[in-house]
Coordinates of C-alpha atoms and ligand atoms in Angstrom, one line a residue:
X1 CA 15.8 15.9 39.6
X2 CA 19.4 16.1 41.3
X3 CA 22.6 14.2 40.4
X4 CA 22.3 10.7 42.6
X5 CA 24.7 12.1 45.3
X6 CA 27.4 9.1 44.5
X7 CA 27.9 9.3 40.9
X8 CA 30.6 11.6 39.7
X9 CA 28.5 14.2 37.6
X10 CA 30.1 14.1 34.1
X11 CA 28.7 10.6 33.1
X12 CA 26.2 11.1 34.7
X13 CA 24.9 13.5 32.5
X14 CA 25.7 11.3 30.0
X15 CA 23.5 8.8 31.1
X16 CA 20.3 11.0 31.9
X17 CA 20.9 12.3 27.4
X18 CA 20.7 8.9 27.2
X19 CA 17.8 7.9 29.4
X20 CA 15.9 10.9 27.1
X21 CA 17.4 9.0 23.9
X22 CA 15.9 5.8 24.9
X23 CA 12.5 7.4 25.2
X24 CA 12.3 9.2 22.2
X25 CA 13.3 6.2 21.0
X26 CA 10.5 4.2 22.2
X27 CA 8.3 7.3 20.3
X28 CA 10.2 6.7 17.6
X29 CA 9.5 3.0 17.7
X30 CA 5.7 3.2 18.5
X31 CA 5.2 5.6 15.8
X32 CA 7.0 3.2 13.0
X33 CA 4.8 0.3 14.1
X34 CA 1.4 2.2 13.7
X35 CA 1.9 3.5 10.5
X36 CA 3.1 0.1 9.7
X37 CA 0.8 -2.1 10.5
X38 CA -2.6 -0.6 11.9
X39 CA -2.2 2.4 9.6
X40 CA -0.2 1.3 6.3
X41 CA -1.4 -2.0 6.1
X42 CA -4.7 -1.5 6.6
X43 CA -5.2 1.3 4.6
X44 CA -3.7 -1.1 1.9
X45 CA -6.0 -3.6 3.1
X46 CA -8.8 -1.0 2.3
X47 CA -7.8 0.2 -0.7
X48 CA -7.6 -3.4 -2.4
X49 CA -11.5 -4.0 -1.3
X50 CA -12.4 -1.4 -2.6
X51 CA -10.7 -1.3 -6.0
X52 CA -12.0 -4.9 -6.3
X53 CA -15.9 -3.9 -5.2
X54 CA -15.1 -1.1 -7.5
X55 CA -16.9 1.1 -5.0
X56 CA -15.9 3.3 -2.4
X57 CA -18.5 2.5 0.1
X58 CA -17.4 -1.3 0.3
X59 CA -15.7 -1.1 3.2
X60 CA -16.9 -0.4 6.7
X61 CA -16.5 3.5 7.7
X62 CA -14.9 1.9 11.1
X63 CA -12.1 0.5 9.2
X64 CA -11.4 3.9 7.5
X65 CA -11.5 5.4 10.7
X66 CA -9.4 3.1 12.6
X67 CA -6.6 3.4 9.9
X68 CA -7.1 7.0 9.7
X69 CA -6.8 7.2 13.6
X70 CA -3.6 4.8 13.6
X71 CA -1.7 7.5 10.5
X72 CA -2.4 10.7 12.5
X73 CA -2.4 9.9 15.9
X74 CA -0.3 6.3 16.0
X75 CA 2.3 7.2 14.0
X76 CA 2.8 11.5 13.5
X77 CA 0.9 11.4 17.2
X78 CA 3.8 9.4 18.6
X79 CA 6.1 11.4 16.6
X80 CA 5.3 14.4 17.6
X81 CA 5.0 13.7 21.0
X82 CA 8.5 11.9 21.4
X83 CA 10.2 14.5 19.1
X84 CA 8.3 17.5 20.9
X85 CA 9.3 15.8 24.5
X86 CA 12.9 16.0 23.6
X87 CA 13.0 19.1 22.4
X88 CA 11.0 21.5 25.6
X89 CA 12.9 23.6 26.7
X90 CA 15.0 23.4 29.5
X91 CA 13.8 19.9 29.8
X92 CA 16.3 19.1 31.7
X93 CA 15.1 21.4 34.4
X94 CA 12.1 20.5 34.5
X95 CA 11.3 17.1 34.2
X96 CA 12.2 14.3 36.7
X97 CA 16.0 12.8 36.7
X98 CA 14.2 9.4 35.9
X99 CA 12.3 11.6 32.8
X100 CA 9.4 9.8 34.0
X101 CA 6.6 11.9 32.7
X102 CA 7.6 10.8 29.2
X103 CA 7.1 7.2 30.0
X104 CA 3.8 8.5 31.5
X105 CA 3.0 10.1 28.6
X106 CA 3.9 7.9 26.4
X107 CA 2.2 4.5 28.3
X108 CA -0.8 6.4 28.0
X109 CA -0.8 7.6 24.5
X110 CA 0.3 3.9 23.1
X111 CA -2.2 2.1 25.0
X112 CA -5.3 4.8 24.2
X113 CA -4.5 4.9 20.2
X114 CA -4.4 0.5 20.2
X115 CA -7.5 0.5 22.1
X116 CA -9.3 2.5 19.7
X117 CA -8.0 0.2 16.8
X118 CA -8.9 -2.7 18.2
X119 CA -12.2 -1.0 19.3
X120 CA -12.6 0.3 15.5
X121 CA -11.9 -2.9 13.9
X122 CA -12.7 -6.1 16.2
X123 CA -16.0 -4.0 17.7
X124 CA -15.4 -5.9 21.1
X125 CA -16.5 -4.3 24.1
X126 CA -16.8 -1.0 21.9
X127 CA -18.8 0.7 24.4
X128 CA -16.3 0.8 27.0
X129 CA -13.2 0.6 24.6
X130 CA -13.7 3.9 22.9
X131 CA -14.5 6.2 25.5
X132 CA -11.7 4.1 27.4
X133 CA -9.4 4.9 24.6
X134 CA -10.3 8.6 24.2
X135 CA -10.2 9.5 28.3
X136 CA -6.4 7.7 28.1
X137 CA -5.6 10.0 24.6
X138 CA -6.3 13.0 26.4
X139 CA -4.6 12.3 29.2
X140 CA -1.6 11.8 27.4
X141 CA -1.7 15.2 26.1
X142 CA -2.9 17.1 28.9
X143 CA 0.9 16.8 30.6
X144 CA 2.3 16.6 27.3
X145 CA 1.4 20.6 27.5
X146 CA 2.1 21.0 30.7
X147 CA 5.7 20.0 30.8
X148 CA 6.0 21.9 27.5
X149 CA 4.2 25.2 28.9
X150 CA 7.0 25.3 31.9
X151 CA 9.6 24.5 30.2
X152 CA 9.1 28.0 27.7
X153 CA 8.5 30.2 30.6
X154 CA 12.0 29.2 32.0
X155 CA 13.0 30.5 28.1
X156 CA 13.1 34.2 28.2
X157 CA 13.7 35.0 24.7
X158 CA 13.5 33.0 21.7
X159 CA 16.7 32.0 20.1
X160 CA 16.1 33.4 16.7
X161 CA 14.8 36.7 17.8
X162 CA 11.7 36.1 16.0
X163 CA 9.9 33.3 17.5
X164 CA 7.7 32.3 14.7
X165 CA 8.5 28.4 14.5
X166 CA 8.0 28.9 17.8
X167 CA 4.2 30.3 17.7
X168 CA 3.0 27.6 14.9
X169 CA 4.3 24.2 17.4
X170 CA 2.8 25.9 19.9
X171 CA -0.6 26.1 17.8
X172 CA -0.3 22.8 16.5
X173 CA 0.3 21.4 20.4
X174 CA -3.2 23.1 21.0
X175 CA -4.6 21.9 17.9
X176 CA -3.6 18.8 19.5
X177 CA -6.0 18.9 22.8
X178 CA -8.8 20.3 21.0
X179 CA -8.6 17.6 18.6
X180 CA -8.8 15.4 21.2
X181 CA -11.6 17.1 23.7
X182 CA -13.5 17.0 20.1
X183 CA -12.8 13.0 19.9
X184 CA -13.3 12.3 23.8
X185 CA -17.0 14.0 23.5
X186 CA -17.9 12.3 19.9
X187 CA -16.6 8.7 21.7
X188 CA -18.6 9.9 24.8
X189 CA -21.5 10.6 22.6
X190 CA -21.7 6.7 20.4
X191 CA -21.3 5.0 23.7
X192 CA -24.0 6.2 25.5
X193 CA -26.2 6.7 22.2
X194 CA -24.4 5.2 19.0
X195 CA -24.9 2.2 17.0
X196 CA -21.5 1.7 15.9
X197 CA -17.9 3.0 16.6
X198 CA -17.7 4.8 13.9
X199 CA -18.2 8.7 13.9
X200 CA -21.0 9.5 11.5
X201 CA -19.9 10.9 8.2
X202 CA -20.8 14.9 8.4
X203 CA -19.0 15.1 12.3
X204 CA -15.7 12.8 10.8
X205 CA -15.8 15.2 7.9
X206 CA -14.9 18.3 10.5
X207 CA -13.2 16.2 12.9
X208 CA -10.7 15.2 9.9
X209 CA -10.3 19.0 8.8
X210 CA -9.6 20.0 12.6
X211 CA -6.8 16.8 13.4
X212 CA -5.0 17.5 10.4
X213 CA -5.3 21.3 9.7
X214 CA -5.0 22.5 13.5
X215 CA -2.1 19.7 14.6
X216 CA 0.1 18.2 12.1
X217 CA 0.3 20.5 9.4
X218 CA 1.1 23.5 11.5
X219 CA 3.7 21.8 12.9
X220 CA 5.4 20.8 9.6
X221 CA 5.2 24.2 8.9
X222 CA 6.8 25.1 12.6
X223 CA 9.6 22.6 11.5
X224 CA 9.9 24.3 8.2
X225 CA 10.5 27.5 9.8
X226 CA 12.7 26.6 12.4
X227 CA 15.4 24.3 10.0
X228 CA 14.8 25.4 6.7
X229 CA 16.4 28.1 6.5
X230 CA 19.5 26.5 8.0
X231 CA 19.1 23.3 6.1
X232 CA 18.4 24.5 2.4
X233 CA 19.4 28.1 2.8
X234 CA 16.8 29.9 2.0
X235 CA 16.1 33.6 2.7
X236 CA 15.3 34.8 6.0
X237 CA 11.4 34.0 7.0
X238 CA 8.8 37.0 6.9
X239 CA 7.3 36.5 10.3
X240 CA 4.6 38.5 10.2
X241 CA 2.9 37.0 7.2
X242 CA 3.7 33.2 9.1
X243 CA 1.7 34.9 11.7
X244 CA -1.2 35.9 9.3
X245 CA -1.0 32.9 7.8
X246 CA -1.3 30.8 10.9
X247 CA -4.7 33.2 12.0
X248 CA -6.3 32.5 8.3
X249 CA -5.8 28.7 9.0
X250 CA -7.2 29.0 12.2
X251 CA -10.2 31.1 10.8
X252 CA -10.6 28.3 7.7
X253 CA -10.6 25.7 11.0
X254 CA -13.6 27.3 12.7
X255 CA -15.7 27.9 9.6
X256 CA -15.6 24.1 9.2
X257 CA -17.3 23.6 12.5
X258 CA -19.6 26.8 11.7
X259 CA -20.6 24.5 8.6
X260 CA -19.3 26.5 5.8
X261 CA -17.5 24.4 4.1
X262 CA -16.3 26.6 0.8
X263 CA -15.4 29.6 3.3
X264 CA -13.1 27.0 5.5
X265 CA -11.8 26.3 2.1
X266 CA -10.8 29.2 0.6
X267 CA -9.7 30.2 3.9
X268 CA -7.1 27.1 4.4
X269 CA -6.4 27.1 0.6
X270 CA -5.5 31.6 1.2
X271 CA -3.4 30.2 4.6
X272 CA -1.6 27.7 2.7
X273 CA -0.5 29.9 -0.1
X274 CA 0.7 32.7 3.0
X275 CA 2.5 30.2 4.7
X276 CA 4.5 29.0 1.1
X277 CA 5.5 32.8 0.6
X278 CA 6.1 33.6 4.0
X279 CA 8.8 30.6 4.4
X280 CA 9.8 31.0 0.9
X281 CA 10.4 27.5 -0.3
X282 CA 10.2 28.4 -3.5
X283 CA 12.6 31.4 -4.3
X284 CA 16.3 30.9 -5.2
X285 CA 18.2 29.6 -1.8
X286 CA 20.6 32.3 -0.5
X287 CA 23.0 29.7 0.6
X288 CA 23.8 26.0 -0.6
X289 CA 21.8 23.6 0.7
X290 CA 23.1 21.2 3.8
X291 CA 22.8 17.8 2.4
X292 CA 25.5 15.8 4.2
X293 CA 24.3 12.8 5.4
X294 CA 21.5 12.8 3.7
X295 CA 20.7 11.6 0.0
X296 CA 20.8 14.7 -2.7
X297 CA 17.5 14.8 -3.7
X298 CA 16.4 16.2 -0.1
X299 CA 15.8 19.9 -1.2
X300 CA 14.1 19.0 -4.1
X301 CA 11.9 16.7 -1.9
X302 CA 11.0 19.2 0.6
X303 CA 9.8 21.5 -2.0
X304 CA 7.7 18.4 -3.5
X305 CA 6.1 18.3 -0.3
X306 CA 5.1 21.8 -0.2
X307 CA 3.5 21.3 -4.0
X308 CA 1.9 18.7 -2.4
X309 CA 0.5 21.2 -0.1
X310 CA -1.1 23.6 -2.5
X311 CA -2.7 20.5 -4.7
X312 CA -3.9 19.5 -1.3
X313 CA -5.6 23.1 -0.5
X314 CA -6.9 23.3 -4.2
X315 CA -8.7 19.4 -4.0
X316 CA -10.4 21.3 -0.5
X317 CA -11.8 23.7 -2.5
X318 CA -12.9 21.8 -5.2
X319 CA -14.2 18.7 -2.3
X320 CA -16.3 22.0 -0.9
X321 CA -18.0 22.9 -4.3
X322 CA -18.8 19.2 -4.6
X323 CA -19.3 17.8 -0.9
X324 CA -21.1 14.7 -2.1
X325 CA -17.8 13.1 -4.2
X326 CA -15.9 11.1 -1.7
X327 CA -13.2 10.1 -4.4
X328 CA -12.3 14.7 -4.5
X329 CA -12.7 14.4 -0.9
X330 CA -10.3 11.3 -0.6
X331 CA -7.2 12.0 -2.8
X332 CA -7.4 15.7 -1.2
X333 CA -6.7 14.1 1.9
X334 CA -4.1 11.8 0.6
X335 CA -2.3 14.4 -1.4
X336 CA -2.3 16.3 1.9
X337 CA -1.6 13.2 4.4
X338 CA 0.9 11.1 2.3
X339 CA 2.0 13.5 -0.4
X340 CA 2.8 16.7 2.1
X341 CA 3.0 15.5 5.8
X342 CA 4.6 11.7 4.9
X343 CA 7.1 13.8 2.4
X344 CA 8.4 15.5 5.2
X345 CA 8.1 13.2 7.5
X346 CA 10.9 11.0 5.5
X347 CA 12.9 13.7 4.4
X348 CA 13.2 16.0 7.5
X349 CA 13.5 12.6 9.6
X350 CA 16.2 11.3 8.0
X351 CA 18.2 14.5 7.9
X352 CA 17.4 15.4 11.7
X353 CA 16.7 11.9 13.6
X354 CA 20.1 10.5 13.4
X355 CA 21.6 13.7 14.9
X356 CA 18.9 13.6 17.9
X357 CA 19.6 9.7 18.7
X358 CA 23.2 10.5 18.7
X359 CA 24.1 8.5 15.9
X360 CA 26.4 8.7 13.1
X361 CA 24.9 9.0 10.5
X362 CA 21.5 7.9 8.6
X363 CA 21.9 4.0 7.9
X364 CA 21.7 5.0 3.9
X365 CA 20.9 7.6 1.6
X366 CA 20.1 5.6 -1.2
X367 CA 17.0 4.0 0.9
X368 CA 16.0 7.1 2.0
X369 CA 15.6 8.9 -1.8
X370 CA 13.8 5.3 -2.8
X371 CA 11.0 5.5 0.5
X372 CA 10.8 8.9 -1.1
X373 CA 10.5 8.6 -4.6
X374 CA 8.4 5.5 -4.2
X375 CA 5.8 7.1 -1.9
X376 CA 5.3 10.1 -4.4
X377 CA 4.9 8.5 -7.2
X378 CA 2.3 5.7 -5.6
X379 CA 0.5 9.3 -4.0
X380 CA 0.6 10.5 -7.3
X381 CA -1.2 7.6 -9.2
X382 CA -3.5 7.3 -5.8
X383 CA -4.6 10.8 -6.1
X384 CA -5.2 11.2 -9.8
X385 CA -6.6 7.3 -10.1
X386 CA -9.1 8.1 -6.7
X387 CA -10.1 10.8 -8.1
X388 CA -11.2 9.2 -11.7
X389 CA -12.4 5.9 -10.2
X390 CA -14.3 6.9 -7.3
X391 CA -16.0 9.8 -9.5
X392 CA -16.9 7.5 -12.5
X393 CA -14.7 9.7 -14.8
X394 CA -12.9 6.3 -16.0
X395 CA -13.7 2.8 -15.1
X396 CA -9.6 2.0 -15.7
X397 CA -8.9 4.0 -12.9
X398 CA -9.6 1.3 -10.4
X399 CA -6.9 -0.9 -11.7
X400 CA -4.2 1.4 -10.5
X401 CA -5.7 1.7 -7.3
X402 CA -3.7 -1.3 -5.8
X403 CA -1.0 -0.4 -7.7
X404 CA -0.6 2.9 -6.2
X405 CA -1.0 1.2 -2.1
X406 CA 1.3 -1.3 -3.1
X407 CA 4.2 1.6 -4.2
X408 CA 3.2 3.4 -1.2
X409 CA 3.6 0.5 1.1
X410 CA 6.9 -0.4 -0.6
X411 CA 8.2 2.9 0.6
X412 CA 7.0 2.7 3.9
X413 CA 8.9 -0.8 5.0
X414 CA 11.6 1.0 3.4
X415 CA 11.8 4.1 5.1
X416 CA 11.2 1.4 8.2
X417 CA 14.5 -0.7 7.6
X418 CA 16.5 2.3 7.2
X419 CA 15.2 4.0 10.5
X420 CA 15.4 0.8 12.7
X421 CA 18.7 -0.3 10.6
X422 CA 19.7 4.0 12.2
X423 CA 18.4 3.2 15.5
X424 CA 21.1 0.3 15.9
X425 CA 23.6 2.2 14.9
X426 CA 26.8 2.5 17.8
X427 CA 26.0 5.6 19.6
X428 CA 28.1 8.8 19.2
X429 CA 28.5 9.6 23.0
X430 CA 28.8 6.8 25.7
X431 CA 30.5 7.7 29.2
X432 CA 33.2 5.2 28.4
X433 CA 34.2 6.8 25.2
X434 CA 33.5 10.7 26.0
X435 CA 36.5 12.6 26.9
X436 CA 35.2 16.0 27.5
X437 CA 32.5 14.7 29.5
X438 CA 29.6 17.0 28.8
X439 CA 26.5 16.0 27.2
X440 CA 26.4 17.5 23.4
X441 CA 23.5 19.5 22.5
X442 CA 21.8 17.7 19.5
X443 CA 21.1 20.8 18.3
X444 CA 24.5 21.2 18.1
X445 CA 25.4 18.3 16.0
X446 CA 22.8 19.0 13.3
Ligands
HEM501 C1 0.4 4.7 2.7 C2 -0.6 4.3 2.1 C3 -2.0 4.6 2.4 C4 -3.1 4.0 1.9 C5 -3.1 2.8 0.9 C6 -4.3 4.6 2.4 C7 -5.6 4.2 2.2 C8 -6.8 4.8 2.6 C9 -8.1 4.5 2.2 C10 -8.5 3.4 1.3 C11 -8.9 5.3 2.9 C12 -10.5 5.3 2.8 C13 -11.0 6.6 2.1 C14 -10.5 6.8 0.7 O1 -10.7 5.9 -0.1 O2 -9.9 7.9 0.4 C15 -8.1 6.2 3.7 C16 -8.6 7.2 4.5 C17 -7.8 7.9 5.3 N1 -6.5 7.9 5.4 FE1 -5.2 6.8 4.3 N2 -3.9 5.6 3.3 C18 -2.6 5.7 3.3 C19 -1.8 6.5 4.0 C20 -2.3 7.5 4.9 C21 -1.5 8.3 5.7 C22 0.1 8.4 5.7 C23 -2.3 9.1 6.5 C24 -2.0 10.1 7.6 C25 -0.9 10.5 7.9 C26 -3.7 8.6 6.2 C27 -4.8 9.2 6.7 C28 -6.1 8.8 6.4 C29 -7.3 9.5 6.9 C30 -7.3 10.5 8.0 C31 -8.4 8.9 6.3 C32 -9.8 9.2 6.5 C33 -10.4 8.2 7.5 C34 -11.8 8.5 7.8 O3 -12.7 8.3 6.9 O4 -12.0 8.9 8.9 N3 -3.6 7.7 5.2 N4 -6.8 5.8 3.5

């Protein structure tokens, strides 16, 4: 925890922000190779078979799974966990001088969510695999909170006065662990008693509802509320209604698992449309937007992602009233996975990573406006041609199937280069080149 007593203390703090650089790094890292290649291409992979069987059933529910598992936990898992590491606070108080936990965490994390790809798609040793890879998944998380718990009692009071951001990370941290006490038992469960890896369609269905509407999404919406206002200007947050809205969601969450699928609907679709007005994305900014160092477009992305959101809610409701039409079901999710949280994801990362590395600057705007523009319009073809095909509203439809993963996939390997071409950037602050010595508060630099 201390200073090593022979170093002179000004590059050494240096060198521990730099220690914690490296491992968000390594998050960063992780999380770019699983929605790569486990998540990305497979799903492409998928998608093709699919569109050539012209059925959605063509393809083993394992393989949907194991991409599924590589998107949300692989890639915004490692995300999360990396960016929400770095930012506890009073980390620097609490955690070990060597930041060792983190490595913990994130050894643990990396090796449970590949094990339960491989497990997914090779089937080897499946029996101890999964519940090998659940048991490890949990584990990562369990300090994960812990770390994160003490470091917010050492805060007294919240920055902004109102806490709000604050309250929905939080949520979506716990969203987190009961997602994954709800995977470790269902793993548990096919090991002893299943006949495949796969989780069986009406638990996946919940399961899927609960590790994307308890985890990710409320903490998009956490990183909304704590940035947004600075970054596009936007009038100050009502923080009650984020706090209503945050309870509906939770409510809609539960009904799922109570098997009421319309109510959990309605409810998320009511908690969505709560959160938009309570973070007020949509009214006129109060302030010009900060865009520097970023490409243009950026505000008028992050309020694409947000439409994204409410198509999202509405495809719930209408998956609920028809529960047997996988292709409703489907672009739903994708207009809620790629179109809101992948939107974000590669606009607020782009505006906010390079500032957290201590780089520059992003390694170019122009590549970040085409992994965006390139991933909507391939969600928008995917949602409305998924949606048509799988339904038998139009046999055309499955021609643009591919043609939508392969736009989508475009955008990822860009948004790729342009983060690892950011990552090799010179850093900002090295203890040769700082003069005032301290270490800068990201924050600060943002
Ligand atoms: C980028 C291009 C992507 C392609 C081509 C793709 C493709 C697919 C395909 C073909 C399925 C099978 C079900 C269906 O047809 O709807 C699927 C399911 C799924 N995808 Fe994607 N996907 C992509 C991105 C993402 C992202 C970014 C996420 C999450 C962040 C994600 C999360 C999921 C989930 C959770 C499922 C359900 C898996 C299950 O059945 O358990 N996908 N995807």
């Amino acid at each position: 925890m201390e200073p090593e007593p022979n170093k002179p203390a000004i590059p050494i703090s240096i060198a521990r922000e730099q220690e914690l650089i490296r491992l968000l790094m390594t998050f960063l890292f992780t999380g770019i190779l699983f929605m790569l290649l486990p998540g990305t291409f497979l799903g492409v992979w998928n998608l093709f078979a699919i569109s050539s069987a012209q059925s959605a059933t063509s393809v083993p529910a394992a393989w949907m799974q194991a991409h599924g598992h590589a998107q949300l936990f692989g890639w915004i898992g490692s995300f999360i966990l990396g960016i929400g590491f770095y930012s506890i606070p009073n980390l620097r108080r609490v955690s070990a001088w060597s930041f060792w936990d983190g490595w913990l965490i994130w050894s643990l994390w990396t090796i449970g969510v590949t094990v339960r790809w491989l497990s997914d798609v090779y089937l080897w040793q499946w029996r101890v695999l999964l519940p090998l890879s659940a048991t490890l998944e949990l584990l990562a998380v369990v300090p994960f909170f812990a770390r994160s718990v003490q470091g917010h009692r050492l805060q007294k009071k919240f920055k902004d006065g109102s806490g709000a951001w604050a309250l929905l990370v939080v949520a979506g941290t716990v969203g987190l662990i009961v997602a994954m006490l709800f995977n470790a038992f269902e793993c548990f469960r096919l090991a002893a008693a299943g006949a495949s890896p796969a989780f069986p369609p009406e638990f996946n269905g919940r399961f899927l509802i609960l590790s994307i509407w308890a985890f990710p999404v409320p903490i998009a919406w956490g990183f909304t509320a704590r940035w947004m206002p600075v970054f596009l200007g936007l009038k100050p947050l009502r923080s009650k209604l984020i706090i209503a809205a945050l309870a509906v969601n939770i409510i809609g969450i539960v009904a799922a698992f109570a098997q009421s699928l319309l109510p959990c609907a309605i409810l998320l679709l009511a908690g969505a449309i709560c959160m938009v007005c309570a973070l007020r994305i949509f009214e006129s900014a109060d302030k010009p937007a900060k865009i520097q160092g970023v490409h243009k477009s950026f505000p008028l992305f992050l309020r694409i992602a947000y439409v994204w959101l409410m198509i999202a809610s509405l495809f719930a409701v209408w998956a609920a009233i028809e529960p047997s039409a996988a292709g409703i079901g489907g672009a739903g999710r994708h207009a809620l996975t790629v179109g809101y949280l992948m939107t974000m994801v590669f606009s607020v990362g782009p505006r906010m990573l390079p500032a957290f590395l201590g780089k520059k600057k992003l390694f170019s705007e122009r590549l970040m406006f085409f992994a965006l523009l390139l991933t909507n319009v391939g969600c928008l073809i995917r949602v409305s041609s998924e949606t048509l095909a799988y339904q038998h509203y139009a046999s055309w439809a499955w021609a643009f199937l591919p043609v939508s993963a392969t736009m989508e996939l475009t955008g990822v390997v860009i948004f790729t280069i342009n983060m690892i071409g950011t990552f090799l950037q010179p850093p900002l602050l090295t203890p040769a080149t700082s003069k005032c010595g301290a270490a800068r508060p990201v924050q600060d630099a943002i």
